[in-house]
Coordinates of C-alpha atoms and ligand atoms in Angstrom, one line a residue:
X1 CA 109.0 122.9 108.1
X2 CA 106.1 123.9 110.0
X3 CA 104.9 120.9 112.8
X4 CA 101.4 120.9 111.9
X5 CA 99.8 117.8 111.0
X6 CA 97.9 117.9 108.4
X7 CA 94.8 116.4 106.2
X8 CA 95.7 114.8 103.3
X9 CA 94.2 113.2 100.2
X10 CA 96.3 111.6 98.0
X11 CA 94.6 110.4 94.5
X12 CA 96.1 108.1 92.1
X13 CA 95.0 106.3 89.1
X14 CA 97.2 102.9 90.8
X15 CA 98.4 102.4 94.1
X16 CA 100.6 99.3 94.6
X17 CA 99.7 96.7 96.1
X18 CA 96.3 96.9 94.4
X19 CA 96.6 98.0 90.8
X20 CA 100.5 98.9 89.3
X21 CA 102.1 99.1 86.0
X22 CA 105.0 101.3 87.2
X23 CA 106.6 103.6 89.6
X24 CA 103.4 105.8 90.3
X25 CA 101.4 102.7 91.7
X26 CA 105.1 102.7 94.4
X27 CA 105.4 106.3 95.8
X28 CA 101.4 105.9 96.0
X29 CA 101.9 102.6 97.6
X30 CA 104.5 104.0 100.0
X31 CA 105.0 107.9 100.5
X32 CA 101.1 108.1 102.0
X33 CA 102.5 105.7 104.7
X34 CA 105.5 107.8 105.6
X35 CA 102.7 111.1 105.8
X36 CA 100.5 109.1 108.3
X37 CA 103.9 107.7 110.2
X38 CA 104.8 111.2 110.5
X39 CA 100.8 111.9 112.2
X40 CA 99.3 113.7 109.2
X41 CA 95.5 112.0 108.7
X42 CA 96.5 110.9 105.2
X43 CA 93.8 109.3 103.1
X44 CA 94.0 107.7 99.6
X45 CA 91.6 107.1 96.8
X46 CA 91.9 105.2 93.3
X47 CA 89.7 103.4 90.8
X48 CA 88.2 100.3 92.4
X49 CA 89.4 97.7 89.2
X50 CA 88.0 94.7 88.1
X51 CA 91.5 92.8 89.0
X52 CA 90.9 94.5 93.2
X53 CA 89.5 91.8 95.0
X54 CA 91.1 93.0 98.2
X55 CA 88.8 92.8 101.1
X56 CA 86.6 96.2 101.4
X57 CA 83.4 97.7 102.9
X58 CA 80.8 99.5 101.5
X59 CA 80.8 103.0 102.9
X60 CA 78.5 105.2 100.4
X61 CA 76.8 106.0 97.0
X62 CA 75.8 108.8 95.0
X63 CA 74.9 109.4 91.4
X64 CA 77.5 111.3 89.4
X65 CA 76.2 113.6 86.5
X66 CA 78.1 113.4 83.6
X67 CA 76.4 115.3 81.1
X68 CA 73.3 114.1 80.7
X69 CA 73.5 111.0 82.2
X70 CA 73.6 109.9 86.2
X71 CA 76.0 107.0 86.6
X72 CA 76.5 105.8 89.9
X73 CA 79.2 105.4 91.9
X74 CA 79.7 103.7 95.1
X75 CA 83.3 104.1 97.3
X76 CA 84.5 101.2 99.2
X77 CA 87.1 101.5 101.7
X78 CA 89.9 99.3 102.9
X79 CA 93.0 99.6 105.6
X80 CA 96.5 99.8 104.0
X81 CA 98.7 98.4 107.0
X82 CA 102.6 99.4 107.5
X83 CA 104.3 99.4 110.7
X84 CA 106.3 102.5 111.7
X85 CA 109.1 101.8 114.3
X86 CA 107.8 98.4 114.8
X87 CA 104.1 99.6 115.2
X88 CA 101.6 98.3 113.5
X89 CA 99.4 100.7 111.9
X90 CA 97.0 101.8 109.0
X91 CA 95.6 104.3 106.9
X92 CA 92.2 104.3 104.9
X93 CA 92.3 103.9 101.2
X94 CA 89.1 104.6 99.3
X95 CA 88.1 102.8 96.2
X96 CA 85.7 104.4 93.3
X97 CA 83.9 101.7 92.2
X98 CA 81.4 101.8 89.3
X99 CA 80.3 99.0 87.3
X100 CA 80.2 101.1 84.4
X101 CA 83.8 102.2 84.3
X102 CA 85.7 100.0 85.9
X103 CA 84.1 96.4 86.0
X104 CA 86.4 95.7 82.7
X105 CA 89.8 93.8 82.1
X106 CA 92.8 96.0 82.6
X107 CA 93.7 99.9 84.0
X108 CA 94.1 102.0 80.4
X109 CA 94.1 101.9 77.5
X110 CA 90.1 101.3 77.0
X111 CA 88.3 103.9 74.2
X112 CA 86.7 105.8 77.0
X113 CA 89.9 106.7 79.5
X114 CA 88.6 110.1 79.4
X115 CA 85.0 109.3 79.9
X116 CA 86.5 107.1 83.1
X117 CA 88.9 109.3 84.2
X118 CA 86.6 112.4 84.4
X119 CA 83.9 110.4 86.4
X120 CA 86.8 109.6 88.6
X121 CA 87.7 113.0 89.5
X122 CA 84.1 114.3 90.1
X123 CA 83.3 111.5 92.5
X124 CA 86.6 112.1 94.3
X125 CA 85.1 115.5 95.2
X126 CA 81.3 114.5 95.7
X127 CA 82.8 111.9 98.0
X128 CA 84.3 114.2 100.7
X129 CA 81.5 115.6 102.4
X130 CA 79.7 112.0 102.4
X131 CA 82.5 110.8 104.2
X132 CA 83.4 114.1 106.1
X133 CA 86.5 114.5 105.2
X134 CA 87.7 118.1 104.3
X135 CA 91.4 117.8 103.2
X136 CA 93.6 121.0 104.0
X137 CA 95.5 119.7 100.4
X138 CA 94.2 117.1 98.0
X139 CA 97.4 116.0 96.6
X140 CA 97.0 115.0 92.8
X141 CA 99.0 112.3 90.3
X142 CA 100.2 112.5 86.4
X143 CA 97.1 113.3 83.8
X144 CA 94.5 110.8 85.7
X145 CA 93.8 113.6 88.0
X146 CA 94.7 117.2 86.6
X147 CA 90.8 118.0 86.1
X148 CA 90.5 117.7 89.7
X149 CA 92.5 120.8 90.4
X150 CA 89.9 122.5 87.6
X151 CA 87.2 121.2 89.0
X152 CA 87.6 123.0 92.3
X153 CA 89.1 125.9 91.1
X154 CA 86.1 126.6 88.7
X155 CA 83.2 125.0 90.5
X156 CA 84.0 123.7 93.8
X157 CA 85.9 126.4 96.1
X158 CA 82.8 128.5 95.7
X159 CA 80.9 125.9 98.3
X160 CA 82.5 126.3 102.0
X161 CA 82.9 123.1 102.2
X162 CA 85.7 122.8 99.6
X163 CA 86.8 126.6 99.6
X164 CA 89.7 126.3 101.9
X165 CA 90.6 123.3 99.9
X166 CA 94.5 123.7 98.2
X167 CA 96.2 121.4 95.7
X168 CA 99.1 120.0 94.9
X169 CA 99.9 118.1 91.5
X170 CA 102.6 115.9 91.1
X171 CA 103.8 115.4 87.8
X172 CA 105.3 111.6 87.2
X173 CA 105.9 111.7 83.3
X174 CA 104.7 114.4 81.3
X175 CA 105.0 112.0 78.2
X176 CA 101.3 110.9 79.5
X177 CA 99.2 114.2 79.0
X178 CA 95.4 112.9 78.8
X179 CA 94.4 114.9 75.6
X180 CA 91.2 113.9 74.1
X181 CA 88.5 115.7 71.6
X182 CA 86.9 118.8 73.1
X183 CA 83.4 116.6 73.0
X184 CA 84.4 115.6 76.4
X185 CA 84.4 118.9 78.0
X186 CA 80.5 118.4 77.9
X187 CA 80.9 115.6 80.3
X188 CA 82.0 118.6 83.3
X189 CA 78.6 120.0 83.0
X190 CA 80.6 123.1 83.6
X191 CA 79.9 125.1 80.1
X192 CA 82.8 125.9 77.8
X193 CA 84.3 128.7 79.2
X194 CA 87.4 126.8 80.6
X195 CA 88.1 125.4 77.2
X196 CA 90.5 127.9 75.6
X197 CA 94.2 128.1 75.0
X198 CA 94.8 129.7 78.5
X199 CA 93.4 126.9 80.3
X200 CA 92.6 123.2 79.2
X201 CA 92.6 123.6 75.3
X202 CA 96.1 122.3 74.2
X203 CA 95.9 121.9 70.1
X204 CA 92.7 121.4 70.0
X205 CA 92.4 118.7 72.6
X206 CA 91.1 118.8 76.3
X207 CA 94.6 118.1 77.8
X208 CA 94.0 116.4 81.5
X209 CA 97.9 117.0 82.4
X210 CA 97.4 121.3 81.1
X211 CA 94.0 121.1 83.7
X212 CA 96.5 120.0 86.5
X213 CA 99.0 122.3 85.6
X214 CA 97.3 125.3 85.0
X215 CA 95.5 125.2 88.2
X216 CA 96.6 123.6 90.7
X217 CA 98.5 125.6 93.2
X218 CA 101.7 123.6 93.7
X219 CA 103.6 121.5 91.0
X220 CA 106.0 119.2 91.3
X221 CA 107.8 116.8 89.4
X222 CA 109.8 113.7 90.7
X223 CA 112.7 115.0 90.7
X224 CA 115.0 118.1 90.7
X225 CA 116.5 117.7 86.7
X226 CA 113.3 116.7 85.3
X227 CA 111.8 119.5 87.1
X228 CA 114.4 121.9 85.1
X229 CA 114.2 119.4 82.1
X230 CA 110.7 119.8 81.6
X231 CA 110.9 124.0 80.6
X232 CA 113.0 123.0 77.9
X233 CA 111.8 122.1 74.7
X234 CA 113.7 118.7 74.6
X235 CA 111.8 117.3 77.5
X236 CA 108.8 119.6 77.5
X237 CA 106.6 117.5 75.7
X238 CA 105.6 121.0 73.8
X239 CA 104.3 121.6 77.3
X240 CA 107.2 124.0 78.4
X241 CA 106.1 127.5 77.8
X242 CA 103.0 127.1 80.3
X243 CA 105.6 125.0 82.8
X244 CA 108.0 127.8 82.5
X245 CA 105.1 130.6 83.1
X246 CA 104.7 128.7 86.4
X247 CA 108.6 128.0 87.3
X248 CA 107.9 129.5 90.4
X249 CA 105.6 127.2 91.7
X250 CA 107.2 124.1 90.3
X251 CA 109.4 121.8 92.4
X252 CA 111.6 118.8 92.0
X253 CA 111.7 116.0 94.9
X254 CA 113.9 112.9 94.4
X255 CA 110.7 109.8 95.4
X256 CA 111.9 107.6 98.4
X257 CA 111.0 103.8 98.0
X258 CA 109.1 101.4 100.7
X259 CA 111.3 100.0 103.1
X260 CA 109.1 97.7 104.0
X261 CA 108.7 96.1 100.6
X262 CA 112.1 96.7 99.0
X263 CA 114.4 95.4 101.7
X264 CA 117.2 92.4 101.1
X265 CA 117.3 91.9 104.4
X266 CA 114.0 90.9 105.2
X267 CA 112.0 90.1 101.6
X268 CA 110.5 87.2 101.6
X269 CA 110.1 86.7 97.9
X270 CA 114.2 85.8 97.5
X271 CA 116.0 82.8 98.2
X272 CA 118.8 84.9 100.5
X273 CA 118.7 87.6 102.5
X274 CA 121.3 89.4 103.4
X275 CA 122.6 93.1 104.5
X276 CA 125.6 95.2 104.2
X277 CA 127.6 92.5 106.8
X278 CA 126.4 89.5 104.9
X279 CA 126.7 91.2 101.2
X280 CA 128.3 88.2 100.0
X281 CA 125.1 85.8 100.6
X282 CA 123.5 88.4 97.4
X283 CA 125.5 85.7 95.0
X284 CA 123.0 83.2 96.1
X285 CA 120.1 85.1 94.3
X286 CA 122.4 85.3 91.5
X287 CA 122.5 81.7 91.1
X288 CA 118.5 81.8 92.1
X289 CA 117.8 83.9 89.5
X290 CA 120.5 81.6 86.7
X291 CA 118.2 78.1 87.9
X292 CA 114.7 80.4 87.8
X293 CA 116.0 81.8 84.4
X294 CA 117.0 79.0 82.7
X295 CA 120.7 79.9 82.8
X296 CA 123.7 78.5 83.3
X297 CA 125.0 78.1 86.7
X298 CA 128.0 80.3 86.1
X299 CA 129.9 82.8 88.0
X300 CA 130.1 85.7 85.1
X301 CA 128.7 89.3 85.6
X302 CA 125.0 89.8 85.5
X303 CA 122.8 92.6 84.2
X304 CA 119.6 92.9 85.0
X305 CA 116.6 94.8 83.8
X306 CA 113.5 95.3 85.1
X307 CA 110.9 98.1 83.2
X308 CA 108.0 98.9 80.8
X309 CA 109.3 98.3 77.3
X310 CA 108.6 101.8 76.0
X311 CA 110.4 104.1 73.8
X312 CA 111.0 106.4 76.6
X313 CA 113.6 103.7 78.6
X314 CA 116.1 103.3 75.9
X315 CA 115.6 99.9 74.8
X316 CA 116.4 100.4 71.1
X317 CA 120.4 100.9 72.3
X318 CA 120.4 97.5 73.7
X319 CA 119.3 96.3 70.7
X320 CA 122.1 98.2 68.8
X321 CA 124.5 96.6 71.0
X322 CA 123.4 93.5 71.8
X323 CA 125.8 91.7 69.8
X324 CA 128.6 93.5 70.9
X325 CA 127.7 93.4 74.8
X326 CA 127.2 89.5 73.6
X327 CA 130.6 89.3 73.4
X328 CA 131.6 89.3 77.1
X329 CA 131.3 86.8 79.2
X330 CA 127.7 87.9 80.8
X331 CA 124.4 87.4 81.2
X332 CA 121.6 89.5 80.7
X333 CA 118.2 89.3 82.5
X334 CA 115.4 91.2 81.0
X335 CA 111.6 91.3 82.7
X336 CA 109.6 93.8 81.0
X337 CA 105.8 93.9 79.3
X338 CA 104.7 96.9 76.6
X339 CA 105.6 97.2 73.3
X340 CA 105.1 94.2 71.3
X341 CA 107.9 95.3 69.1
X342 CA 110.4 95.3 72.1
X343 CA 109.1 92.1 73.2
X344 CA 109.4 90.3 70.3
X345 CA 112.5 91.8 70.0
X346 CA 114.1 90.6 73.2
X347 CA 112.3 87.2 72.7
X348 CA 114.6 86.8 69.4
X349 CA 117.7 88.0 71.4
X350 CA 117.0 85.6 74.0
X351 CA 117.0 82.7 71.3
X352 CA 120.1 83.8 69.2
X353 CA 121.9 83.5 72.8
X354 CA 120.7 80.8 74.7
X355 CA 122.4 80.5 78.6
X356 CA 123.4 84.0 78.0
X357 CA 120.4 85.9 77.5
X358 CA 116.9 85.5 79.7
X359 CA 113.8 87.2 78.8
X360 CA 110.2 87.1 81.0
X361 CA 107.4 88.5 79.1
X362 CA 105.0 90.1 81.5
X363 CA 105.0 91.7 84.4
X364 CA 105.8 89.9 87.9
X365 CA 106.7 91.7 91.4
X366 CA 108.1 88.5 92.5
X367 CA 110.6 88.0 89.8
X368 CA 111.4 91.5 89.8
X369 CA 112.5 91.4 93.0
X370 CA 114.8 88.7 92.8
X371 CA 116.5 89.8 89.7
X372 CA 116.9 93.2 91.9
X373 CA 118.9 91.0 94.3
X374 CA 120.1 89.0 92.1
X375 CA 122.0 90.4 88.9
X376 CA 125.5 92.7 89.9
X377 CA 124.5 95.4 87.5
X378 CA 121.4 97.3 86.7
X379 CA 121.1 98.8 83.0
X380 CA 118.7 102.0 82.7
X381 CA 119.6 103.4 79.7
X382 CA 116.5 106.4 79.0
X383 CA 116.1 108.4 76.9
X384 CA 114.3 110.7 79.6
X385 CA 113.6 109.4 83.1
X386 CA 111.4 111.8 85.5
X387 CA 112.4 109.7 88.6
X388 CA 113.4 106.4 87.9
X389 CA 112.4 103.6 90.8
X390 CA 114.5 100.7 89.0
X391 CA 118.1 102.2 89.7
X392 CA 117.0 102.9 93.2
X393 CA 115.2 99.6 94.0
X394 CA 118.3 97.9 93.1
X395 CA 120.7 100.0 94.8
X396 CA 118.9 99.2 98.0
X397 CA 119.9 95.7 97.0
X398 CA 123.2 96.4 96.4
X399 CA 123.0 96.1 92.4
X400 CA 125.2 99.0 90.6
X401 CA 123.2 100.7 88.5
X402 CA 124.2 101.4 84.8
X403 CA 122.5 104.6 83.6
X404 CA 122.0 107.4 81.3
X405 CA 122.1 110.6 82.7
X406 CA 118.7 112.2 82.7
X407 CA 116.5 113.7 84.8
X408 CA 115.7 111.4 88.3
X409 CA 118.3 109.2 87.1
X410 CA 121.1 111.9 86.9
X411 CA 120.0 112.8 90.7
X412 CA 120.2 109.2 92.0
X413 CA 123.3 107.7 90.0
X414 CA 126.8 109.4 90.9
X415 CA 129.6 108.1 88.7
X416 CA 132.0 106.1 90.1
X417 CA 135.1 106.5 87.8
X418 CA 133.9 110.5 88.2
X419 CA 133.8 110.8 92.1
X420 CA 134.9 107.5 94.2
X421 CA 133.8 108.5 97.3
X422 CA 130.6 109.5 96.2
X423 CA 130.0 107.5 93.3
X424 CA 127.5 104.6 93.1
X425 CA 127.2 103.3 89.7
X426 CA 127.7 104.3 86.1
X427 CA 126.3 106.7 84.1
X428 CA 126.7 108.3 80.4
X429 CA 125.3 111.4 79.2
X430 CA 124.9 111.3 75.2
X431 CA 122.0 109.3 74.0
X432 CA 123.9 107.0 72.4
X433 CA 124.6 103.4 72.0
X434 CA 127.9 103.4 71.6
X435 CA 128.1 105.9 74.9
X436 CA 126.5 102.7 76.1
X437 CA 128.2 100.0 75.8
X438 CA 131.8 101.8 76.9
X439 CA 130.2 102.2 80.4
X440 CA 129.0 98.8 80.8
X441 CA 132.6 97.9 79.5
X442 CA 133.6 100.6 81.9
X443 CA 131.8 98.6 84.6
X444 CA 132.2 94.9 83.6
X445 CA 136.2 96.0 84.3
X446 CA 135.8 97.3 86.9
X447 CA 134.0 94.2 88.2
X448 CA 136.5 91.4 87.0
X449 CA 139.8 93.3 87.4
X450 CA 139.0 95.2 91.1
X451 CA 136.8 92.6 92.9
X452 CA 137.8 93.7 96.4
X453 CA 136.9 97.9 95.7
X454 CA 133.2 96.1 94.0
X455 CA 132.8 94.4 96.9
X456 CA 133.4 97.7 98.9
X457 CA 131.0 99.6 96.7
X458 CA 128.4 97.4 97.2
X459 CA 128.9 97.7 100.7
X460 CA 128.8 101.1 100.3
X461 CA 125.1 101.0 98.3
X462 CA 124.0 99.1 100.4
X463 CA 124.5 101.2 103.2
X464 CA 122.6 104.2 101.7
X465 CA 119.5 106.1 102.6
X466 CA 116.6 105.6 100.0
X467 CA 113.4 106.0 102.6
X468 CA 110.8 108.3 102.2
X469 CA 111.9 109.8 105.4
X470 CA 113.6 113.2 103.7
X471 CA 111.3 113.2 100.7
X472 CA 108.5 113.0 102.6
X473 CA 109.2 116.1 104.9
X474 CA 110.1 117.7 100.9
X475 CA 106.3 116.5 100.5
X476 CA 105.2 118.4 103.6
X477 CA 106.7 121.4 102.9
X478 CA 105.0 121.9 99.5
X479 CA 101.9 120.9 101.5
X480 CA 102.2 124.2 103.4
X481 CA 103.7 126.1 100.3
X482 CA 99.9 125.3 98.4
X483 CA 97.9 125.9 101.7
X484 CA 99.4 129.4 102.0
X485 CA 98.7 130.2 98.4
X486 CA 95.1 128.8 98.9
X487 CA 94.5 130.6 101.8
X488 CA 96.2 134.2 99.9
X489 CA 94.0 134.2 97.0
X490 CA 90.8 133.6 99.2
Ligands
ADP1 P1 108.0 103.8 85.2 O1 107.2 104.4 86.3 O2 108.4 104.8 84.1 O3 107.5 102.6 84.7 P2 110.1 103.4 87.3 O4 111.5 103.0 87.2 O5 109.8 104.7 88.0 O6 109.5 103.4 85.8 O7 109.2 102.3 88.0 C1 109.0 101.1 87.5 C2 108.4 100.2 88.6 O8 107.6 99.2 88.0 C3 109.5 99.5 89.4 O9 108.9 99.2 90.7 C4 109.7 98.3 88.6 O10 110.3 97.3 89.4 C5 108.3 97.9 88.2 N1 108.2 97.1 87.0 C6 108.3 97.5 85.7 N2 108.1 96.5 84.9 C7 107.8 95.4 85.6 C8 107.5 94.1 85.3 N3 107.4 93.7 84.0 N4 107.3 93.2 86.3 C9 107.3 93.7 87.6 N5 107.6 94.9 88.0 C10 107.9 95.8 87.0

C-alpha cells in the first residue's frame, strides 16, 4: 500500500445511523470512519429522507435537468462523529435533499426508484464543484449508484474538473440490479447511444447495477467467495458473463463492522456488558432478552435471528424444520421485517409454541442488539450471502454462529467440528433443511454435553479481530488500483 492520503467520496443509498434496512447502511455507517481515521479526507453523500431529521446545514442548490424538466435539489451537510484512539473526531456527510423525491414515507420501493435514483446520481456530480471537492475516487454502492460511474465516463471526464476523477463500485448483492424500461434513459439527457447490449441495456431494461459494472474502473464485491460466486451462473444473477469479462478488475474484501457500535463491552443498549474476562455476565442478556421476549426464564440453549425476511436468507428451511428443532429443549428468537409471507409465517410459529418461540415484527437496532448478546447461537442459513453482517455482529458478542456455507459467510464462519483451533461456529454446505437441522443438533451437543470447551470458544470469539482496520487498508488499495487505471487511460 502506497501512504498517500487520499480524497474520497463514498455514496450510498443508506448510511446507518440515518436511513438502514441492512448491512449496506453498516460498512457505510462505519468503513468511511476507518478511511478518515487513517487521514484520507473521506466524504459521504446519500438521499436526505423524509424519516432524517438529524441536525444539518444548508450548504447549496442547483437545478437538476432531468429530461425536460429542472427539479431542484438542495445538499445539506452534517458531521458524522467517531473517536479514533480516544479522539474525538468527524467527517462530513452530505445529504440530497429534494422535496420532490424524497419528502415521502420510506427508502424504496416507491413507482419512481429509478426516476429518484437517477436524480440522485446527477446531483452527486453537479455537487462537487459547488462544494469544491474533487475526489481522486468516488467510491460507489449496489445498483443506487452504478449510473454514476456512466455518467462520468460518458459525459463528465470530458470537463477538467471531473477528468482525473476514478471509480470504484462495490457490489453488496447483485440480487438488487435496478432494471427499469428503457423510457428512463431519456431522463440522462445523454442521447441513446449508451443504451445497447454492450453497455446499460440488459434484456431490454436500463440495468443500474450493468452501468456500474460496465464502467466503473474497480469492482468489488464483499467478499472473496461471492466475488468468485458471482461468474457462475448459480450466483450470477444472469449477470456472470459481463462479471467474468471483467475478472480482472473484480475483487473480494471481507466488510469489517463498527467497533464503536457493536461492542459488548461498552453498548449501552444491553442490560450486561461484558468482555472475554467477564464472558460469563453474556447469560444475563440471555435472561434480558427471555423477560423482553416474553419467554420463560429458563436456562436452555438460545438461537437467535436477526435479518430481512427474504428468500435470499433461507428462511423457508426453518420453516421445514421447525417442528423438528421444536423438539429440543430451546428457544428461538426471531427479529426480522419483509416478506409478509415469512412474517406471518413466524407469527404462527411463535403461537403453536408459546415460551419456546419469540417473534418481533419490524425492524429495531435496539433489540437486535441485545438478542446479538443475548442468544448462544446465531442461525444464518442463506441461500447466498455476499457478506453477511449478522454472523459477524454476533461473533463480536460471543454468539456461535450457525451457517450455510456461501459466499461472505463461508469466509467468516470456520467449522468447529472441521478445524478446532480455528473454528468458530458451524456451518453446512448443501442447501438443505435437513443439512440444517444436523448442525444445529451438531451444535446444541456440543453446547449441553462439553460446557467447559463452549465456554472456551466463546472466549475464543470473543477475542477475534472484526474492525475495519485490515479491510479498510484492502479498501485503500483498490483506491490506488482505480486511480492508476484512471490516470492510464487519460
Ligand atoms: P443484508 O444486508 O442482506 O440485510 P447483513 O447480514 O449483511 O444482511 O446485514 C443486516 C444488518 O441489518 C445487520 O446489521 C442486522 O443486525 C440488521 N437487521 C436486519 N434486520 C433487522 C431488524 N429487523 N431490526 C434491526 N436490525 C436488523
Amino acid at each position: 500500500m502506497i501512504d498517500k492520503k487520499l480524497k474520497i467520496l463514498f455514496v450510498s443509498a443508506e448510511v446507518s445511523p440515518y436511513a438502514k434496512t441492512g448491512g449496506l447502511a453498516d460498512v457505510a455507517g462505519s468503513l468511511p470512519k476507518a478511511l478518515s481515521a487513517a487521514g484520507n479526507d473521506v466524504r459521504v453523500v446519500m438521499p436526505r429522507y423524509k424519516s432524517i431529521q438529524s441536525k444539518m446545514s444548508y450548504v447549496t442548490d442547483f437545478s437538476v435537468q432531468m429530461d425536460n424538466a429542472k427539479e431542484t435539489c438542495i445538499v445539506r451537510e452534517t458531521e458524522m462523529e467517531y473517536n479514533s484512539g480516544n479522539i474525538a473526531k468527524s467527517l462530513p456527510v452530505y445529504f440530497i435533499d429534494s422535496y420532490h423525491y424524497y419528502d415521502r414515507e420510506g427508502i424504496y420501493c416507491h413507482f419512481d426508484d429509478g426516476d429518484r435514483f437517477i436524480f440522485f446520481c446527477k446531483a452527486v456530480l453537479e455537487m462537487l464543484p459547488k462544494i469544491n471537492f474533487q475526489p481522486d475516487v468516488i467510491h460507489c454502492n449496489d445498483w443506487h449508484t452504478g449510473p454514476i460511474c456512466m455518467l462520468l465516463a460518458e459525459h463528465y471526464h470530458k470537463q477538467s474538473f471531473y477528468a482525473n476523477i476514478s471509480t470504484v463500485y462495490t457490489i453488496h448483492n447483485l440480487e438488487y440490479q435496478g432494471n427499469f424500461s428503457p423510457d428512463i434513459v431519456r431522463l440522462f439527457n445523454l442521447g441513446y447511444d449508451f443504451f445497447n447490449p454492450d453497455k446499460t441495456e440488459f434484456y431490454g431494461q436500463f440495468s443500474f447495477m450493468k452501468a456500474g459494472i460496465v464502467y466503473s474502473d474497480i469492482i468489488n464485491t464483499v467478499s472473496e467467495m461471492y466475488a468468485k460466486e458471482i461468474q457462475t451462473p448459480q450466483y450470477g444473477e444472469k449477470m456472470e458473463g459481463l462479471l467474468s469479462k471483467r475478472a480482472h478488475d473484480l475483487f473480494g474484501i471481507v466488510n469489517g463492522i463498527s467497533y464503536e457500535q457493536f461492542d459488548p463491552e461498552t453498548d449501552q443498549w444491553i442490560v450486561k456488558n461484558y468482555n472475554a474476562d467477564s464472558y460469563k455476565d453474556k447469560k444475563e442478556n440471555k435472561q434480558a432478552v427471555q423477560k423482553e421476549m416474553g419467554l420463560p426464564l429458563k436456562a436452555v440453549p438460545m438461537i437467535g435471528l436477526v435479518s430481512r425476511l427474504s428468500g435470499q436468507k433461507g428462511l423457508n428451511l426453518i420453516l421445514e424444520q421447525i417442528d423438528n428443532l421444536m423438539k429440543y429443549d430451546v428457544q428461538f428468537v426471531l427479529l426480522g421485517t419483509g416478506d409478509e409471507y415469512y412474517e406471518n409465517e413466524f407469527k404462527n410459529i411463535e403461537g403453536r409454541y408459546p415460551g419456546k418461540v419469540a417473534v418481533y415484527t419490524g425492524f429495531n437496532a435496539t433489540l437486535a442488539q441485545r438478542i446479538y448478546a443475548g442468544a448462544d447461537m446465531f442461525l444464518m442459513p442463506s441461500r447466498f450471502e455476499p457478506c453477511g453482517l449478522g454472523q459477524i455482529i454476533s461473533l463480536r458478542y460471543g454468539t456461535i454462529p450457525v451457517v450455510r456455507a456461501t459466499g461472505g459467510l463461508a469466509e467468516t464462519v470456520i467449522d468447529y467440528d472441521f478445524d478446532k483451533v480455528k473454528g468458530n461456529g458451524f456451518s453446512f454446505e448443501e442447501f438443505s433443511s435437513e443439512e440444517m437441522l444436523k448442525t444445529i443438533e451438531r451444535a446444541l451437543r456440543f453446547y449441553t454435553k462439553d460446557s467447559e470447551a463452549w465456554e472456551n470458544l466463546v472466549v475464543r470469539v470473543l477475542q477475534m479481530d472484526y474492525s475495519w482496520n485490515i479491510p479498510a487498508k484492502k479498501y485503500m488499495d483498490l483506491y490506488y488500483l482505480a486511480i492508476g487505471k484512471r490516470r492510464s487511460v487519460k
